[in-house]
JSON list of C-alpha atoms in Angstrom, two decimals:
[
{"chain": "A", "resi": 1, "resn": "UNK", "atom": "CA", "xyz": [13.97, 35.02, -21.93]},
{"chain": "A", "resi": 2, "resn": "UNK", "atom": "CA", "xyz": [14.20, 36.91, -18.66]},
{"chain": "A", "resi": 3, "resn": "UNK", "atom": "CA", "xyz": [14.80, 35.13, -15.37]},
{"chain": "A", "resi": 4, "resn": "UNK", "atom": "CA", "xyz": [11.25, 35.96, -14.29]},
{"chain": "A", "resi": 5, "resn": "UNK", "atom": "CA", "xyz": [9.84, 34.38, -17.45]},
{"chain": "A", "resi": 6, "resn": "UNK", "atom": "CA", "xyz": [12.07, 31.36, -16.88]},
{"chain": "A", "resi": 7, "resn": "UNK", "atom": "CA", "xyz": [10.72, 31.05, -13.32]},
{"chain": "A", "resi": 8, "resn": "UNK", "atom": "CA", "xyz": [7.13, 31.25, -14.58]},
{"chain": "A", "resi": 9, "resn": "UNK", "atom": "CA", "xyz": [7.87, 28.59, -17.20]},
{"chain": "A", "resi": 10, "resn": "UNK", "atom": "CA", "xyz": [9.39, 26.30, -14.54]},
{"chain": "A", "resi": 11, "resn": "UNK", "atom": "CA", "xyz": [6.36, 26.81, -12.28]},
{"chain": "A", "resi": 12, "resn": "UNK", "atom": "CA", "xyz": [3.98, 26.01, -15.16]},
{"chain": "A", "resi": 13, "resn": "UNK", "atom": "CA", "xyz": [5.95, 22.83, -15.82]},
{"chain": "A", "resi": 14, "resn": "UNK", "atom": "CA", "xyz": [5.66, 21.95, -12.12]},
{"chain": "A", "resi": 15, "resn": "UNK", "atom": "CA", "xyz": [1.90, 22.50, -12.15]},
{"chain": "A", "resi": 16, "resn": "UNK", "atom": "CA", "xyz": [1.43, 20.24, -15.17]},
{"chain": "A", "resi": 17, "resn": "UNK", "atom": "CA", "xyz": [3.74, 17.55, -13.83]},
{"chain": "A", "resi": 18, "resn": "UNK", "atom": "CA", "xyz": [2.19, 17.62, -10.36]},
{"chain": "A", "resi": 19, "resn": "UNK", "atom": "CA", "xyz": [-1.24, 17.13, -11.96]},
{"chain": "A", "resi": 20, "resn": "UNK", "atom": "CA", "xyz": [0.12, 14.08, -13.78]},
{"chain": "A", "resi": 21, "resn": "UNK", "atom": "CA", "xyz": [1.72, 12.85, -10.57]},
{"chain": "A", "resi": 22, "resn": "UNK", "atom": "CA", "xyz": [-1.62, 13.15, -8.76]},
{"chain": "A", "resi": 23, "resn": "UNK", "atom": "CA", "xyz": [-3.21, 11.01, -11.48]},
{"chain": "A", "resi": 24, "resn": "UNK", "atom": "CA", "xyz": [-0.44, 8.43, -11.08]},
{"chain": "A", "resi": 25, "resn": "UNK", "atom": "CA", "xyz": [-0.96, 8.38, -7.31]},
{"chain": "A", "resi": 26, "resn": "UNK", "atom": "CA", "xyz": [-4.69, 7.80, -7.81]},
{"chain": "A", "resi": 27, "resn": "UNK", "atom": "CA", "xyz": [-3.88, 4.99, -10.24]},
{"chain": "A", "resi": 28, "resn": "UNK", "atom": "CA", "xyz": [-1.37, 3.55, -7.75]},
{"chain": "A", "resi": 29, "resn": "UNK", "atom": "CA", "xyz": [-4.04, 3.54, -5.05]},
{"chain": "A", "resi": 30, "resn": "UNK", "atom": "CA", "xyz": [-6.44, 1.64, -7.32]},
{"chain": "A", "resi": 31, "resn": "UNK", "atom": "CA", "xyz": [-3.72, -0.87, -8.24]},
{"chain": "A", "resi": 32, "resn": "UNK", "atom": "CA", "xyz": [-2.84, -1.47, -4.59]},
{"chain": "A", "resi": 33, "resn": "UNK", "atom": "CA", "xyz": [-6.28, -3.00, -4.11]},
{"chain": "A", "resi": 34, "resn": "UNK", "atom": "CA", "xyz": [-5.65, -5.52, -6.89]},
{"chain": "A", "resi": 35, "resn": "UNK", "atom": "CA", "xyz": [-3.00, -8.03, -7.70]},
{"chain": "A", "resi": 36, "resn": "UNK", "atom": "CA", "xyz": [-1.54, -6.58, -10.93]},
{"chain": "A", "resi": 37, "resn": "UNK", "atom": "CA", "xyz": [2.05, -6.29, -9.75]},
{"chain": "A", "resi": 38, "resn": "UNK", "atom": "CA", "xyz": [3.44, -5.46, -13.22]},
{"chain": "A", "resi": 39, "resn": "UNK", "atom": "CA", "xyz": [1.12, -2.47, -13.62]},
{"chain": "A", "resi": 40, "resn": "UNK", "atom": "CA", "xyz": [1.90, -1.33, -10.09]},
{"chain": "A", "resi": 41, "resn": "UNK", "atom": "CA", "xyz": [5.64, -1.53, -10.79]},
{"chain": "A", "resi": 42, "resn": "UNK", "atom": "CA", "xyz": [5.15, 0.45, -14.01]},
{"chain": "A", "resi": 43, "resn": "UNK", "atom": "CA", "xyz": [3.19, 3.17, -12.20]},
{"chain": "A", "resi": 44, "resn": "UNK", "atom": "CA", "xyz": [5.83, 3.29, -9.46]},
{"chain": "A", "resi": 45, "resn": "UNK", "atom": "CA", "xyz": [8.57, 3.73, -12.06]},
{"chain": "A", "resi": 46, "resn": "UNK", "atom": "CA", "xyz": [6.62, 6.54, -13.74]},
{"chain": "A", "resi": 47, "resn": "UNK", "atom": "CA", "xyz": [6.01, 8.16, -10.37]},
{"chain": "A", "resi": 48, "resn": "UNK", "atom": "CA", "xyz": [9.72, 8.05, -9.53]},
{"chain": "A", "resi": 49, "resn": "UNK", "atom": "CA", "xyz": [10.63, 9.57, -12.90]},
{"chain": "A", "resi": 50, "resn": "UNK", "atom": "CA", "xyz": [8.24, 12.46, -12.29]},
{"chain": "A", "resi": 51, "resn": "UNK", "atom": "CA", "xyz": [9.61, 12.98, -8.79]},
{"chain": "A", "resi": 52, "resn": "UNK", "atom": "CA", "xyz": [13.18, 13.08, -10.10]},
{"chain": "A", "resi": 53, "resn": "UNK", "atom": "CA", "xyz": [12.22, 15.68, -12.70]},
{"chain": "A", "resi": 54, "resn": "UNK", "atom": "CA", "xyz": [10.40, 17.78, -10.10]},
{"chain": "A", "resi": 55, "resn": "UNK", "atom": "CA", "xyz": [13.45, 17.65, -7.80]},
{"chain": "A", "resi": 56, "resn": "UNK", "atom": "CA", "xyz": [15.77, 18.73, -10.61]},
{"chain": "A", "resi": 57, "resn": "UNK", "atom": "CA", "xyz": [13.44, 21.57, -11.54]},
{"chain": "A", "resi": 58, "resn": "UNK", "atom": "CA", "xyz": [13.37, 22.68, -7.89]},
{"chain": "A", "resi": 59, "resn": "UNK", "atom": "CA", "xyz": [17.14, 23.12, -8.00]},
{"chain": "A", "resi": 60, "resn": "UNK", "atom": "CA", "xyz": [16.82, 25.15, -11.19]},
{"chain": "A", "resi": 61, "resn": "UNK", "atom": "CA", "xyz": [14.07, 27.30, -9.63]},
{"chain": "A", "resi": 62, "resn": "UNK", "atom": "CA", "xyz": [16.32, 28.12, -6.69]},
{"chain": "A", "resi": 63, "resn": "UNK", "atom": "CA", "xyz": [19.13, 29.16, -9.04]},
{"chain": "A", "resi": 64, "resn": "UNK", "atom": "CA", "xyz": [16.70, 31.37, -10.99]},
{"chain": "A", "resi": 65, "resn": "UNK", "atom": "CA", "xyz": [15.32, 32.88, -7.79]},
{"chain": "A", "resi": 66, "resn": "UNK", "atom": "CA", "xyz": [18.84, 33.66, -6.59]},
{"chain": "A", "resi": 67, "resn": "UNK", "atom": "CA", "xyz": [19.54, 35.34, -9.93]},
{"chain": "A", "resi": 68, "resn": "UNK", "atom": "CA", "xyz": [16.42, 37.49, -9.41]},
{"chain": "A", "resi": 69, "resn": "UNK", "atom": "CA", "xyz": [17.62, 38.54, -5.96]},
{"chain": "A", "resi": 70, "resn": "UNK", "atom": "CA", "xyz": [16.29, 35.90, -3.56]},
{"chain": "A", "resi": 71, "resn": "UNK", "atom": "CA", "xyz": [18.55, 34.92, -0.70]},
{"chain": "A", "resi": 72, "resn": "UNK", "atom": "CA", "xyz": [17.85, 31.40, 0.64]},
{"chain": "A", "resi": 73, "resn": "UNK", "atom": "CA", "xyz": [18.63, 32.44, 4.20]},
{"chain": "A", "resi": 74, "resn": "UNK", "atom": "CA", "xyz": [15.72, 34.90, 4.13]},
{"chain": "A", "resi": 75, "resn": "UNK", "atom": "CA", "xyz": [13.06, 32.22, 4.27]},
{"chain": "A", "resi": 76, "resn": "UNK", "atom": "CA", "xyz": [10.26, 31.15, 1.97]},
{"chain": "A", "resi": 77, "resn": "UNK", "atom": "CA", "xyz": [10.55, 32.05, -1.74]},
{"chain": "A", "resi": 78, "resn": "UNK", "atom": "CA", "xyz": [6.83, 32.88, -1.93]},
{"chain": "A", "resi": 79, "resn": "UNK", "atom": "CA", "xyz": [7.35, 35.65, 0.63]},
{"chain": "A", "resi": 80, "resn": "UNK", "atom": "CA", "xyz": [10.19, 37.03, -1.51]},
{"chain": "A", "resi": 81, "resn": "UNK", "atom": "CA", "xyz": [8.00, 36.94, -4.62]},
{"chain": "A", "resi": 82, "resn": "UNK", "atom": "CA", "xyz": [5.20, 38.73, -2.77]},
{"chain": "A", "resi": 83, "resn": "UNK", "atom": "CA", "xyz": [7.49, 41.42, -1.42]},
{"chain": "A", "resi": 84, "resn": "UNK", "atom": "CA", "xyz": [8.94, 41.95, -4.92]},
{"chain": "A", "resi": 85, "resn": "UNK", "atom": "CA", "xyz": [5.41, 42.50, -6.28]},
{"chain": "A", "resi": 86, "resn": "UNK", "atom": "CA", "xyz": [5.61, 39.60, -8.73]},
{"chain": "A", "resi": 87, "resn": "UNK", "atom": "CA", "xyz": [1.92, 38.70, -8.56]},
{"chain": "A", "resi": 88, "resn": "UNK", "atom": "CA", "xyz": [1.94, 36.40, -11.61]},
{"chain": "A", "resi": 89, "resn": "UNK", "atom": "CA", "xyz": [4.78, 34.37, -10.14]},
{"chain": "A", "resi": 90, "resn": "UNK", "atom": "CA", "xyz": [3.09, 34.33, -6.73]},
{"chain": "A", "resi": 91, "resn": "UNK", "atom": "CA", "xyz": [-0.12, 32.93, -8.25]},
{"chain": "A", "resi": 92, "resn": "UNK", "atom": "CA", "xyz": [1.83, 30.20, -10.07]},
{"chain": "A", "resi": 93, "resn": "UNK", "atom": "CA", "xyz": [3.87, 29.43, -6.94]},
{"chain": "A", "resi": 94, "resn": "UNK", "atom": "CA", "xyz": [0.70, 29.10, -4.86]},
{"chain": "A", "resi": 95, "resn": "UNK", "atom": "CA", "xyz": [-0.94, 26.86, -7.47]},
{"chain": "A", "resi": 96, "resn": "UNK", "atom": "CA", "xyz": [2.13, 24.62, -7.59]},
{"chain": "A", "resi": 97, "resn": "UNK", "atom": "CA", "xyz": [2.19, 24.49, -3.77]},
{"chain": "A", "resi": 98, "resn": "UNK", "atom": "CA", "xyz": [-1.47, 23.43, -3.68]},
{"chain": "A", "resi": 99, "resn": "UNK", "atom": "CA", "xyz": [-0.83, 20.68, -6.22]},
{"chain": "A", "resi": 100, "resn": "UNK", "atom": "CA", "xyz": [2.20, 19.54, -4.24]},
{"chain": "A", "resi": 101, "resn": "UNK", "atom": "CA", "xyz": [0.12, 19.38, -1.05]},
{"chain": "A", "resi": 102, "resn": "UNK", "atom": "CA", "xyz": [-2.50, 17.32, -2.90]},
{"chain": "A", "resi": 103, "resn": "UNK", "atom": "CA", "xyz": [0.19, 14.90, -4.10]},
{"chain": "A", "resi": 104, "resn": "UNK", "atom": "CA", "xyz": [1.61, 14.62, -0.58]},
{"chain": "A", "resi": 105, "resn": "UNK", "atom": "CA", "xyz": [-1.85, 13.79, 0.81]},
{"chain": "A", "resi": 106, "resn": "UNK", "atom": "CA", "xyz": [-2.43, 11.16, -1.88]},
{"chain": "A", "resi": 107, "resn": "UNK", "atom": "CA", "xyz": [0.99, 9.67, -1.22]},
{"chain": "A", "resi": 108, "resn": "UNK", "atom": "CA", "xyz": [0.27, 9.46, 2.52]},
{"chain": "A", "resi": 109, "resn": "UNK", "atom": "CA", "xyz": [-2.96, 7.59, 1.79]},
{"chain": "A", "resi": 110, "resn": "UNK", "atom": "CA", "xyz": [-1.07, 5.16, -0.44]},
{"chain": "A", "resi": 111, "resn": "UNK", "atom": "CA", "xyz": [1.54, 4.73, 2.29]},
{"chain": "A", "resi": 112, "resn": "UNK", "atom": "CA", "xyz": [-1.17, 3.81, 4.80]},
{"chain": "A", "resi": 113, "resn": "UNK", "atom": "CA", "xyz": [-2.66, 1.33, 2.32]},
{"chain": "A", "resi": 114, "resn": "UNK", "atom": "CA", "xyz": [0.75, -0.24, 1.79]},
{"chain": "A", "resi": 115, "resn": "UNK", "atom": "CA", "xyz": [1.38, -0.40, 5.52]},
{"chain": "A", "resi": 116, "resn": "UNK", "atom": "CA", "xyz": [-1.96, -2.15, 6.00]},
{"chain": "A", "resi": 117, "resn": "UNK", "atom": "CA", "xyz": [-1.12, -4.63, 3.23]},
{"chain": "A", "resi": 118, "resn": "UNK", "atom": "CA", "xyz": [2.27, -5.33, 4.81]},
{"chain": "A", "resi": 119, "resn": "UNK", "atom": "CA", "xyz": [0.68, -5.96, 8.20]},
{"chain": "A", "resi": 120, "resn": "UNK", "atom": "CA", "xyz": [-1.88, -8.27, 6.61]},
{"chain": "A", "resi": 121, "resn": "UNK", "atom": "CA", "xyz": [0.88, -10.19, 4.81]},
{"chain": "A", "resi": 122, "resn": "UNK", "atom": "CA", "xyz": [2.85, -10.41, 8.04]},
{"chain": "A", "resi": 123, "resn": "UNK", "atom": "CA", "xyz": [-0.21, -11.78, 9.84]},
{"chain": "A", "resi": 124, "resn": "UNK", "atom": "CA", "xyz": [-0.79, -14.36, 7.11]},
{"chain": "A", "resi": 125, "resn": "UNK", "atom": "CA", "xyz": [2.87, -15.38, 7.30]},
{"chain": "A", "resi": 126, "resn": "UNK", "atom": "CA", "xyz": [2.53, -15.84, 11.06]},
{"chain": "A", "resi": 127, "resn": "UNK", "atom": "CA", "xyz": [-0.52, -18.03, 10.57]},
{"chain": "A", "resi": 128, "resn": "UNK", "atom": "CA", "xyz": [1.33, -20.11, 7.99]},
{"chain": "A", "resi": 129, "resn": "UNK", "atom": "CA", "xyz": [4.30, -20.50, 10.33]},
{"chain": "A", "resi": 130, "resn": "UNK", "atom": "CA", "xyz": [2.03, -21.46, 13.17]},
{"chain": "A", "resi": 131, "resn": "UNK", "atom": "CA", "xyz": [3.12, -18.48, 15.21]},
{"chain": "A", "resi": 132, "resn": "UNK", "atom": "CA", "xyz": [-0.35, -17.22, 16.05]},
{"chain": "A", "resi": 133, "resn": "UNK", "atom": "CA", "xyz": [-1.16, -16.50, 19.65]},
{"chain": "A", "resi": 134, "resn": "UNK", "atom": "CA", "xyz": [2.48, -16.09, 20.58]},
{"chain": "A", "resi": 135, "resn": "UNK", "atom": "CA", "xyz": [3.83, -13.14, 22.46]},
{"chain": "A", "resi": 136, "resn": "UNK", "atom": "CA", "xyz": [5.26, -10.39, 20.34]},
{"chain": "A", "resi": 137, "resn": "UNK", "atom": "CA", "xyz": [8.03, -7.88, 20.78]},
{"chain": "A", "resi": 138, "resn": "UNK", "atom": "CA", "xyz": [9.07, -4.91, 18.70]},
{"chain": "A", "resi": 139, "resn": "UNK", "atom": "CA", "xyz": [12.10, -5.54, 16.52]},
{"chain": "A", "resi": 140, "resn": "UNK", "atom": "CA", "xyz": [14.91, -3.20, 15.52]},
{"chain": "A", "resi": 141, "resn": "UNK", "atom": "CA", "xyz": [12.79, -1.60, 12.78]},
{"chain": "A", "resi": 142, "resn": "UNK", "atom": "CA", "xyz": [9.79, -1.01, 15.04]},
{"chain": "A", "resi": 143, "resn": "UNK", "atom": "CA", "xyz": [7.83, -3.93, 13.60]},
{"chain": "A", "resi": 144, "resn": "UNK", "atom": "CA", "xyz": [6.09, -6.53, 15.72]},
{"chain": "A", "resi": 145, "resn": "UNK", "atom": "CA", "xyz": [7.89, -9.86, 15.77]},
{"chain": "A", "resi": 146, "resn": "UNK", "atom": "CA", "xyz": [6.81, -13.12, 17.34]},
{"chain": "A", "resi": 147, "resn": "UNK", "atom": "CA", "xyz": [9.08, -14.30, 20.14]},
{"chain": "A", "resi": 148, "resn": "UNK", "atom": "CA", "xyz": [9.39, -17.78, 18.66]},
{"chain": "A", "resi": 149, "resn": "UNK", "atom": "CA", "xyz": [8.70, -19.36, 15.30]},
{"chain": "A", "resi": 150, "resn": "UNK", "atom": "CA", "xyz": [9.17, -22.97, 16.43]},
{"chain": "A", "resi": 151, "resn": "UNK", "atom": "CA", "xyz": [5.83, -24.33, 15.14]},
{"chain": "A", "resi": 152, "resn": "UNK", "atom": "CA", "xyz": [6.31, -24.61, 11.37]},
{"chain": "A", "resi": 153, "resn": "UNK", "atom": "CA", "xyz": [3.31, -25.98, 9.46]},
{"chain": "A", "resi": 154, "resn": "UNK", "atom": "CA", "xyz": [5.22, -26.68, 6.25]},
{"chain": "A", "resi": 155, "resn": "UNK", "atom": "CA", "xyz": [8.64, -26.28, 4.76]},
{"chain": "A", "resi": 156, "resn": "UNK", "atom": "CA", "xyz": [9.92, -25.99, 1.23]}
]
């Protein structure tokens, strides 16, 4: 198998795996609205496995590109592929890039959902502690924190 064929094979694998990752991200978004923590953990594990495989394949793609003549200091690999006249590889690269952008957008949406859920949980915790209506400051991690938690409604 030539290096160009190997690159095309790697890009096809990326395209398939990024499609699966997009499905997992959609599933994750649906699970975030529910309370099935076990399913959410399972989807997160699957997502992380796919991401690890994609990262490893990215390293392999760079090695293959270098073997073809790409120099990393020259910029974007797609520009190199275009200038080399490798139209099949360019089409696959562009398709993989589009799928990656879709996955990034889905992941950002899920991040915003999770952030909202964390804020809601924080607010509920404040209500339970009796810390509502108190002044707040930003903590070391950029999160809002009540100045005092002296009014505890219950303790364990």
